[in-house]
mmCIF file of C-alpha atoms and ligand atoms in Angstrom:
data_model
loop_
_atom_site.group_PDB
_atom_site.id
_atom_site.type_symbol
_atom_site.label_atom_id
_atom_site.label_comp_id
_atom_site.label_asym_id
_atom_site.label_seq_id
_atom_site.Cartn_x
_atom_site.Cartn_y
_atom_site.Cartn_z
ATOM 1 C CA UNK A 1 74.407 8.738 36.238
ATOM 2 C CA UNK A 2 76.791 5.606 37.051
ATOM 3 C CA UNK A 3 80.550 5.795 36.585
ATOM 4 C CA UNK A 4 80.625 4.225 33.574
ATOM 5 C CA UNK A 5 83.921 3.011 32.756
ATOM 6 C CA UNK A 6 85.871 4.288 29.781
ATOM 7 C CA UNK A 7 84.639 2.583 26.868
ATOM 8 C CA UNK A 8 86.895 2.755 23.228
ATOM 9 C CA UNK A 9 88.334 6.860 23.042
ATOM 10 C CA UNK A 10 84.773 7.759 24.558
ATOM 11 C CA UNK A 11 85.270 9.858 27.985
ATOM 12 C CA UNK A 12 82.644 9.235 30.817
ATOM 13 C CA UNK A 13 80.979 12.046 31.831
ATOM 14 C CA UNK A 14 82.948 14.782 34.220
ATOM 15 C CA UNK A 15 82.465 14.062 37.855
ATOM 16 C CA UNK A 16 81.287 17.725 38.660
ATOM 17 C CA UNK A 17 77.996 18.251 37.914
ATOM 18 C CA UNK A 18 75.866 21.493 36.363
ATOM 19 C CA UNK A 19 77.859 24.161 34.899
ATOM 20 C CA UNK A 20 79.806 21.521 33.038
ATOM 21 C CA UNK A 21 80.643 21.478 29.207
ATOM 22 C CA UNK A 22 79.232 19.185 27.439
ATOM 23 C CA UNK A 23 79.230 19.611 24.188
ATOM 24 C CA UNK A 24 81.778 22.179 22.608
ATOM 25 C CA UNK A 25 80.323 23.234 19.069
ATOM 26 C CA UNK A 26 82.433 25.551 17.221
ATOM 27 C CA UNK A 27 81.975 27.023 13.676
ATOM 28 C CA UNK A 28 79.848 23.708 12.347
ATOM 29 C CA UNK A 29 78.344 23.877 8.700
ATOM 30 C CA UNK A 30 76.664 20.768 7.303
ATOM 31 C CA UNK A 31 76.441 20.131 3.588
ATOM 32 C CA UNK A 32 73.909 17.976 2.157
ATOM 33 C CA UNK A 33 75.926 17.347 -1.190
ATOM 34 C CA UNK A 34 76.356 20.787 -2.610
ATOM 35 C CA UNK A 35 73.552 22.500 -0.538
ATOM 36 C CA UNK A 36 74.728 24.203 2.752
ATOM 37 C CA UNK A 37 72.018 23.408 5.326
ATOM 38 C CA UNK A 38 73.305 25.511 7.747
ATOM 39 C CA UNK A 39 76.357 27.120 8.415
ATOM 40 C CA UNK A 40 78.817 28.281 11.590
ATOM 41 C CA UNK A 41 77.398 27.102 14.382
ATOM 42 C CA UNK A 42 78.951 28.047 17.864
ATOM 43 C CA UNK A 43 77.828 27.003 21.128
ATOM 44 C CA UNK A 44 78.449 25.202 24.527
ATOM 45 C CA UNK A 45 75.713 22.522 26.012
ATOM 46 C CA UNK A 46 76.284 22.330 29.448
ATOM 47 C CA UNK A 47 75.384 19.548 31.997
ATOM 48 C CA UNK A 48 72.517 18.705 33.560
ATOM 49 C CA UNK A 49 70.673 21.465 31.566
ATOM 50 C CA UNK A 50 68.039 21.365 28.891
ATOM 51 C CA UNK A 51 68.759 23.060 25.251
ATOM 52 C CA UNK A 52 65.776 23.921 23.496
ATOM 53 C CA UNK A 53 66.633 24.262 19.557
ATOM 54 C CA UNK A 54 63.624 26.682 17.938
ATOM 55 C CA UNK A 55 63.134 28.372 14.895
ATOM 56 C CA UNK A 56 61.484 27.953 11.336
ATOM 57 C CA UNK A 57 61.124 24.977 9.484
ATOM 58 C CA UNK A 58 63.872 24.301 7.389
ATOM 59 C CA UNK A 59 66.775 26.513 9.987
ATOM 60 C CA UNK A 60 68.421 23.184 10.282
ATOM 61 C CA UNK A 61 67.508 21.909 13.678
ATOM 62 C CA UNK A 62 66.808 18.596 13.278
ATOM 63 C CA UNK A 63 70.496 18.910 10.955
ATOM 64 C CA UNK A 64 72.040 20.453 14.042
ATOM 65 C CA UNK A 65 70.790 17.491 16.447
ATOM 66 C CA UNK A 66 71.475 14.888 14.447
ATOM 67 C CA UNK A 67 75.394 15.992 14.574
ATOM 68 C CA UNK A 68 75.196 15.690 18.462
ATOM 69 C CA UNK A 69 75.637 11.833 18.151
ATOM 70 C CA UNK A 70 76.933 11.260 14.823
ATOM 71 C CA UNK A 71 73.481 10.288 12.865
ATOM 72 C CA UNK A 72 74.657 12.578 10.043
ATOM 73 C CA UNK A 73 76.926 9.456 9.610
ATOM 74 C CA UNK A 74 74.088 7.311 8.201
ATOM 75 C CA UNK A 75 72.706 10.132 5.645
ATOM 76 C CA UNK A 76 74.959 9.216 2.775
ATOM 77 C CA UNK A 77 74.965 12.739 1.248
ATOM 78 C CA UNK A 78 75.489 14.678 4.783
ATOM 79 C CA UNK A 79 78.834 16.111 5.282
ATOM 80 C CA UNK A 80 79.863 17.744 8.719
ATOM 81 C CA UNK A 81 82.605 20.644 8.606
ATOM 82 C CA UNK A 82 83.832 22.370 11.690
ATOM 83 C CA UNK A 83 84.436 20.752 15.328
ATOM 84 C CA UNK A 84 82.034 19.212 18.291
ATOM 85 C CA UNK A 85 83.445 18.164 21.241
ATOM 86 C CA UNK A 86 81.647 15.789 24.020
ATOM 87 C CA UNK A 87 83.530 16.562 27.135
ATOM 88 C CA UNK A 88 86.894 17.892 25.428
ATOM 89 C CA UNK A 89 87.029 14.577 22.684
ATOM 90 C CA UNK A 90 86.444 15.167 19.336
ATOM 91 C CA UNK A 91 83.161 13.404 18.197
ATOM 92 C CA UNK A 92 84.174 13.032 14.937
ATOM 93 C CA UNK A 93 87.596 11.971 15.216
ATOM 94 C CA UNK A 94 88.062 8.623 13.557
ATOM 95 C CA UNK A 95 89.312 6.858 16.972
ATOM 96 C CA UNK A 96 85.944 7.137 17.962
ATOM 97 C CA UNK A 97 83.160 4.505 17.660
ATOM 98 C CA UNK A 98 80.041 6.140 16.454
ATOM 99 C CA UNK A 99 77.877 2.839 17.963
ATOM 100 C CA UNK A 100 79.153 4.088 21.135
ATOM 101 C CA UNK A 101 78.336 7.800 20.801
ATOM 102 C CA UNK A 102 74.836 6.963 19.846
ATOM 103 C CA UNK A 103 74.832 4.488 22.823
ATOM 104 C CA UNK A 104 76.210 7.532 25.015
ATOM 105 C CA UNK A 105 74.032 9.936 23.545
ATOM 106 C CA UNK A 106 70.163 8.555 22.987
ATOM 107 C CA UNK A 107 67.774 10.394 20.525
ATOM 108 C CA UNK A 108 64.231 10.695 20.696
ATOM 109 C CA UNK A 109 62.426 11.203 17.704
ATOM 110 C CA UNK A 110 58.954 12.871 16.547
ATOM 111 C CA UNK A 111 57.196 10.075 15.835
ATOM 112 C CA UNK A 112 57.302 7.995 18.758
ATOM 113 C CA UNK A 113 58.399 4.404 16.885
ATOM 114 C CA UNK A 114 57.995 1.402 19.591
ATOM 115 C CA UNK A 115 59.619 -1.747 18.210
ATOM 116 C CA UNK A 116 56.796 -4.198 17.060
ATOM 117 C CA UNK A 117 57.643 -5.626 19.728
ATOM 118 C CA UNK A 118 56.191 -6.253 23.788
ATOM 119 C CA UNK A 119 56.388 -3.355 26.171
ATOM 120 C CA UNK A 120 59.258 -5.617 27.726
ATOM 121 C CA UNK A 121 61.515 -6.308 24.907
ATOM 122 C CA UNK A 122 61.489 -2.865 23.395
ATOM 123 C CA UNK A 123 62.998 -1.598 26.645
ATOM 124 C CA UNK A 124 65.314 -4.477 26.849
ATOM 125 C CA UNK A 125 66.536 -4.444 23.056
ATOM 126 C CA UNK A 126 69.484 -1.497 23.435
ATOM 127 C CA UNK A 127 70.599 -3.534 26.492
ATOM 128 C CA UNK A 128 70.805 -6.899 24.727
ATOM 129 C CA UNK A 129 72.518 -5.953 22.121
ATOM 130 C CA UNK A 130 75.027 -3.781 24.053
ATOM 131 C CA UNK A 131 76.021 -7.651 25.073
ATOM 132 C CA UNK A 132 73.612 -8.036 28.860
ATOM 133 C CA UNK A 133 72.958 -11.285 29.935
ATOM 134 C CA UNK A 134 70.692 -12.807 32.411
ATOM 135 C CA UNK A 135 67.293 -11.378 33.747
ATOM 136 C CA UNK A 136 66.590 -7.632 32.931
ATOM 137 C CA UNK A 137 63.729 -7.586 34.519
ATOM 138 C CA UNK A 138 65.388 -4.414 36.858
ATOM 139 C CA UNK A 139 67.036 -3.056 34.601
ATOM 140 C CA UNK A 140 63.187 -2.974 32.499
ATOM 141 C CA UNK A 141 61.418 -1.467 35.752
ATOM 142 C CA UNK A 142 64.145 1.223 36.209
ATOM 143 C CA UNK A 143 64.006 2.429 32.661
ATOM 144 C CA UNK A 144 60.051 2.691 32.504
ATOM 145 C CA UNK A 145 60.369 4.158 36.244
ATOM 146 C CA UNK A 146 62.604 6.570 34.649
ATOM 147 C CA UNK A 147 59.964 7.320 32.051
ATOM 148 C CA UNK A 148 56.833 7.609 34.158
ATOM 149 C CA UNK A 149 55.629 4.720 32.473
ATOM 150 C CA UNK A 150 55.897 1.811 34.921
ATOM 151 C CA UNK A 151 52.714 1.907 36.938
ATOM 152 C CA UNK A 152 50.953 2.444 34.072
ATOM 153 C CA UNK A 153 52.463 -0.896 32.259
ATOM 154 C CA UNK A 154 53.800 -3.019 35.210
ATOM 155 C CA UNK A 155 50.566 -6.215 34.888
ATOM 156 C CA UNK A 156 51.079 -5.655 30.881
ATOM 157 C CA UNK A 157 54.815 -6.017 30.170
ATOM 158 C CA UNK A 158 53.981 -8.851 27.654
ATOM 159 C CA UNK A 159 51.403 -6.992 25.222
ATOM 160 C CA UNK A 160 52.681 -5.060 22.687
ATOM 161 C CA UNK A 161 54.304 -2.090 22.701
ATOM 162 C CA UNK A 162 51.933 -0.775 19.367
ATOM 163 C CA UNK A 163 49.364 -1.071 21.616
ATOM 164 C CA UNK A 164 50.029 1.757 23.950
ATOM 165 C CA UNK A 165 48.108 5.187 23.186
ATOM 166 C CA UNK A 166 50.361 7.607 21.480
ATOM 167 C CA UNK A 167 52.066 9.525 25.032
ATOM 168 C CA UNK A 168 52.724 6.241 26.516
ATOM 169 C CA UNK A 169 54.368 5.056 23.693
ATOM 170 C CA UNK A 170 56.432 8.304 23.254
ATOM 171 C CA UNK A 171 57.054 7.530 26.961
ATOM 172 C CA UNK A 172 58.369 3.991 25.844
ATOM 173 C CA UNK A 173 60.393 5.474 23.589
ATOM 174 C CA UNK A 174 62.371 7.430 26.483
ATOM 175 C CA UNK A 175 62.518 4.221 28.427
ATOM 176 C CA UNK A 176 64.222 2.721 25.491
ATOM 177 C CA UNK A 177 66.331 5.280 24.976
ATOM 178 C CA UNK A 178 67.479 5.365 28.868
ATOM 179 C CA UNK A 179 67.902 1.912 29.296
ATOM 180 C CA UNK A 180 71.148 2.161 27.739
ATOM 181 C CA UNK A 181 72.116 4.283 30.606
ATOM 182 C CA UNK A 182 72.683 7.459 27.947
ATOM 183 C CA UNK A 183 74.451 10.527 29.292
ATOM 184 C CA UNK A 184 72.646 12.597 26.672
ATOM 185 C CA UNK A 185 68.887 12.492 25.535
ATOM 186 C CA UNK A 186 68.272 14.273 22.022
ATOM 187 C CA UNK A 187 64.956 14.854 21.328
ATOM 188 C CA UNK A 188 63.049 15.830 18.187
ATOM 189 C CA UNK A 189 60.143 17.322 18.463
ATOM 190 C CA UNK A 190 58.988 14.433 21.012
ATOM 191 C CA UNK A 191 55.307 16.059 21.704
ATOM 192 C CA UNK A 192 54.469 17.076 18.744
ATOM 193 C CA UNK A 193 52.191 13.856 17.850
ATOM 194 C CA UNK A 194 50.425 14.470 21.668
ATOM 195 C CA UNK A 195 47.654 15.962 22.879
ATOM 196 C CA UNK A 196 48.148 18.531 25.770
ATOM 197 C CA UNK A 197 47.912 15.952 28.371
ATOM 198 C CA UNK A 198 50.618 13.800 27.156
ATOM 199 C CA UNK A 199 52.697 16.562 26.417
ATOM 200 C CA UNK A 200 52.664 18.173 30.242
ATOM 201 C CA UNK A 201 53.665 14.653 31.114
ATOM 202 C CA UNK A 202 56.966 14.592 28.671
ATOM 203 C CA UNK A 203 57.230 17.802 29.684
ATOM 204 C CA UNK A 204 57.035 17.239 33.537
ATOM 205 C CA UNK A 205 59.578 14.184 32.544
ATOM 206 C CA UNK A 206 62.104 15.860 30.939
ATOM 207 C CA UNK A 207 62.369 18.355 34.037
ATOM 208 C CA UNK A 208 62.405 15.456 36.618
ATOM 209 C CA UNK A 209 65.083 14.045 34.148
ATOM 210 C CA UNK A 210 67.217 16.493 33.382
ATOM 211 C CA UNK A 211 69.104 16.018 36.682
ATOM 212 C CA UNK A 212 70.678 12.749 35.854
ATOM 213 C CA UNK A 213 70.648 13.566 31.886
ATOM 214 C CA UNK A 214 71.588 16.313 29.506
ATOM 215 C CA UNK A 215 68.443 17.240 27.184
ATOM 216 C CA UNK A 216 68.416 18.825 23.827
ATOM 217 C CA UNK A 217 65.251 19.134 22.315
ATOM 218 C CA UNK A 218 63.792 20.364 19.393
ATOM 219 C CA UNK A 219 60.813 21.965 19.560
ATOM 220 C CA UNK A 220 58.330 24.373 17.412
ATOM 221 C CA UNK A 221 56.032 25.483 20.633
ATOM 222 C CA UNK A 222 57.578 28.129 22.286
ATOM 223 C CA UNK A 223 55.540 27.522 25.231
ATOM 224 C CA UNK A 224 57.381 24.326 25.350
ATOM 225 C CA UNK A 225 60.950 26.168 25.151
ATOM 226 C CA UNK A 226 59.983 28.722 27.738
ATOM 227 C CA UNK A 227 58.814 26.306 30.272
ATOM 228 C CA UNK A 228 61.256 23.535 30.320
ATOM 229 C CA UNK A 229 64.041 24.503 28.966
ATOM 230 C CA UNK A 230 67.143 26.772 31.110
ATOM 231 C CA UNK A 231 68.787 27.825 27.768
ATOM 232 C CA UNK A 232 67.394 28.281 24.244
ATOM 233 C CA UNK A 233 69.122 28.849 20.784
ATOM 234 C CA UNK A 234 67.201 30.658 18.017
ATOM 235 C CA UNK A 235 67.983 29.724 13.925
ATOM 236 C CA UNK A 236 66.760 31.481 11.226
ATOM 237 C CA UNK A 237 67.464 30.694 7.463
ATOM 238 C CA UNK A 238 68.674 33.209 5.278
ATOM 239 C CA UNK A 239 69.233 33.188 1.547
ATOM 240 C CA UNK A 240 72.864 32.019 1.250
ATOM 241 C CA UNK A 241 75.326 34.001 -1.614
ATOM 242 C CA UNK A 242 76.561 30.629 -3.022
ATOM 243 C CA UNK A 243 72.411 29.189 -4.185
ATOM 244 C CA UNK A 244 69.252 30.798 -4.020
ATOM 245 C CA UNK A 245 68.370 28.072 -1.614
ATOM 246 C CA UNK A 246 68.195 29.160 2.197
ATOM 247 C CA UNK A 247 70.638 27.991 4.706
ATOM 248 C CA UNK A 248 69.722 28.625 8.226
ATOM 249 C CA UNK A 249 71.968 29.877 10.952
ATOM 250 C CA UNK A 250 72.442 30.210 14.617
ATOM 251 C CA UNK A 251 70.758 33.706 15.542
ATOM 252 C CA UNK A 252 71.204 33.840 19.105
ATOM 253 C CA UNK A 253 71.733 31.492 21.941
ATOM 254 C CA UNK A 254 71.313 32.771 25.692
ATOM 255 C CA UNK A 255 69.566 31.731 28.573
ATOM 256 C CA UNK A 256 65.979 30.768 27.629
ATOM 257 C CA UNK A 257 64.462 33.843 30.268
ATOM 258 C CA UNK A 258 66.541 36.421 27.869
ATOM 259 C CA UNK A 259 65.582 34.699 25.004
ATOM 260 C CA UNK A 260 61.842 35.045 25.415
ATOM 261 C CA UNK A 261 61.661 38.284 27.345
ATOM 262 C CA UNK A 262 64.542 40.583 26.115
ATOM 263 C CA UNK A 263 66.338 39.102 22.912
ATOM 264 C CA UNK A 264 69.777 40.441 22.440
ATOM 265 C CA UNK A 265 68.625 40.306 18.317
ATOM 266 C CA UNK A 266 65.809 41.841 16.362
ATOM 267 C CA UNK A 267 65.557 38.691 14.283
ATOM 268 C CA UNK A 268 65.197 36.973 17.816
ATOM 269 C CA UNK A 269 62.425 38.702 19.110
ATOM 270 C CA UNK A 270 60.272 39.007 15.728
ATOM 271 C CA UNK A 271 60.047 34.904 15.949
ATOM 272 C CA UNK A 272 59.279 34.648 19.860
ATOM 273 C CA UNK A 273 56.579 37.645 19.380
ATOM 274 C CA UNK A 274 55.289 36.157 16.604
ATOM 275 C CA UNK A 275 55.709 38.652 14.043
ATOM 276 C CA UNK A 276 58.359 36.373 11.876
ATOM 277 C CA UNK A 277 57.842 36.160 8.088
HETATM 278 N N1 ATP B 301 68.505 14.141 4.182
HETATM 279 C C1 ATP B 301 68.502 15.329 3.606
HETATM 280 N N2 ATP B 301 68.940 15.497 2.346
HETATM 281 C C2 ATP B 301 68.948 16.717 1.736
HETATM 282 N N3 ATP B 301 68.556 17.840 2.337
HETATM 283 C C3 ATP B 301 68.119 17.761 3.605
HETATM 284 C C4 ATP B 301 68.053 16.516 4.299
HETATM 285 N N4 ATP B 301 67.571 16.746 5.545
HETATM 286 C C5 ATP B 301 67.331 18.059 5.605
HETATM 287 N N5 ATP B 301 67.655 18.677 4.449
HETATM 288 C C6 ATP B 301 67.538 20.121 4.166
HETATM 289 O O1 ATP B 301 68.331 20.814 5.122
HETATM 290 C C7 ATP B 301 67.652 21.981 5.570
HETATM 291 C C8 ATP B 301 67.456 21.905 7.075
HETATM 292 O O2 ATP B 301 66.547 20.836 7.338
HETATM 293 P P1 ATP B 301 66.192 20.376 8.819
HETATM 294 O O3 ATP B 301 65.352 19.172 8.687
HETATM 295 O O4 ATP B 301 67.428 20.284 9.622
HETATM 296 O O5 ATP B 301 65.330 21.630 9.319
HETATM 297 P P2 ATP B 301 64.440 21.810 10.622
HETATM 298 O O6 ATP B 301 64.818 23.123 11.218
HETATM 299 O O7 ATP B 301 64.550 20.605 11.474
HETATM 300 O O8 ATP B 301 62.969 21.924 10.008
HETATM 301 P P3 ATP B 301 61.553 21.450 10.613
HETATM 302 O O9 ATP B 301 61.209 22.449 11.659
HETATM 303 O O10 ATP B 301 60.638 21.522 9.433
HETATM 304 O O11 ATP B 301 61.704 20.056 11.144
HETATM 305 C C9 ATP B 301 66.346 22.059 4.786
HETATM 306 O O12 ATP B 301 66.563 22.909 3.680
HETATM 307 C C10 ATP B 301 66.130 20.625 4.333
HETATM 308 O O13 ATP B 301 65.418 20.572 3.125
HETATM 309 MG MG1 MG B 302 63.195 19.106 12.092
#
């Protein structure tokens, strides 16, 4: 990670590395109009570290992640209570420019979603129109280095990137997302449209990564949390008292060894065992 200067009210990212706060989460509920989605949420993301985020469908992970760089913002009936912090400045404080978190802090998605666009351009796009100029040819190679995708694409930089098979263009994807020199990858669910294969390369990725980036991913294969990630938080719903509807909740949130082998909660070690619901 560069020294990026500061840019706007956003801080760059604290000069000693591991061990360091990222992300400061305390007692966050989101709404989605009247409907709680989920509700005090505490926790610390630290640097250099990978955060897996399991637990049901519907707990509100993908709600949870999509607070980390302000995409809540563009869900008209989302509404985000509580505080989140990215390296002691409020994320949601109206100083700040939410282009620039989301610039700061990259998201991977499910799905991957390449631009229809060539291999080239949809790694060059979030540089462009963060205002480069002049060849990007380097800045290109270093991104799909960065992704394990280069050798694989170097002599076809020109074809499209729709025509990659479905791990290399999840792969794209992370090159695109780290071309904007993020501090922050969020990832949702990134391998669940691979096959094995493609997924031990993400996953092999993400670990090679996660020393110049700070992961949080989703992810519904445990396997997946226990083997890449160091810590892992746990949601569960629960009916709520104010709607019959459920609204999930942070459970437990340790390091990812304790979560999978000796759970501080019953709740906890139902899901990993596989005895939930
Ligand atoms: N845009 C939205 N508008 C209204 N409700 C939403 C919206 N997105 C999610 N929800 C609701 O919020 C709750 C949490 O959803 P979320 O997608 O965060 O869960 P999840 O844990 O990611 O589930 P999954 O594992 O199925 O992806 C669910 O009850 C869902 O129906
Ligand atoms: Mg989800």
């Amino acid at each position: 990670m560069t020294d990026a200067p500061m840019v706007g009210s956003m801080p760059t990212s604290a000069p000693s590395r591991g061990g360091a706060t990222v992300f400061d989460v305390h007692d966050v509920s989101v709404h989605y109009g009247d409907f709680r989605a989920v509700r005090d949420v505490s926790m610390q993301v630290k640097q250099h570290q990978i955060t897996a985020f399991i637990g049901p469908s519907g707990c509100g992970k993908s709600t949870m992640l999509r607070c980390f760089n302000r995409m809540n913002d563009l869900i008209d009936t989302a509404r985000v209570e509580g505080d989140i912090s990215y390296h002691g400045v409020d994320l949601y404080d109206p100083a700040v420019n939410p282009v620039e978190v989301r610039r700061r802090i990259g998201m991977v998605f499910q799905k991957p979603n390449p631009f229809p666009k060539s291999i080239y351009d949809n790694v060059a796009y979030g540089p462009k129109v963060a205002g480069a100029k002049g060849n990007l040819d380097d800045v290109v190679e270093q991104a799909l280095q960065g992704a394990a995708l280069w050798d694989e694409v170097k002599d076809r930089l020109k074809e499209s990137g729709m025509s990659l098979s479905g791990g290399q263009q999840q792969r794209l994807c992370i090159a695109r997302a780290i071309a904007t020199d993020p501090e922050v990858l969020l990832m949702d669910e990134p391998c669940s449209a691979l096959d094995p294969i493609a997924t031990g390369r993400i996953e092999d990725l993400m670990v090679e990564i996660k020393e110049r980036y700070t992961i949080i991913i989703v992810t519904h294969n445990m396997q997946q949390a226990a083997r890449v990630s160091d810590r892992t938080a746990f949601f569960t719903t629960e009916v709520s008292e104010e709607s019959d509807r459920r609204t999930g909740l942070l459970v437990e949130f340790s390091d990812t060894d304790k979560i999978f082998t000796n759970p501080a909660d019953e709740r906890t070690e139902n899901y990993v065992t596989g005895r939930f619901g």
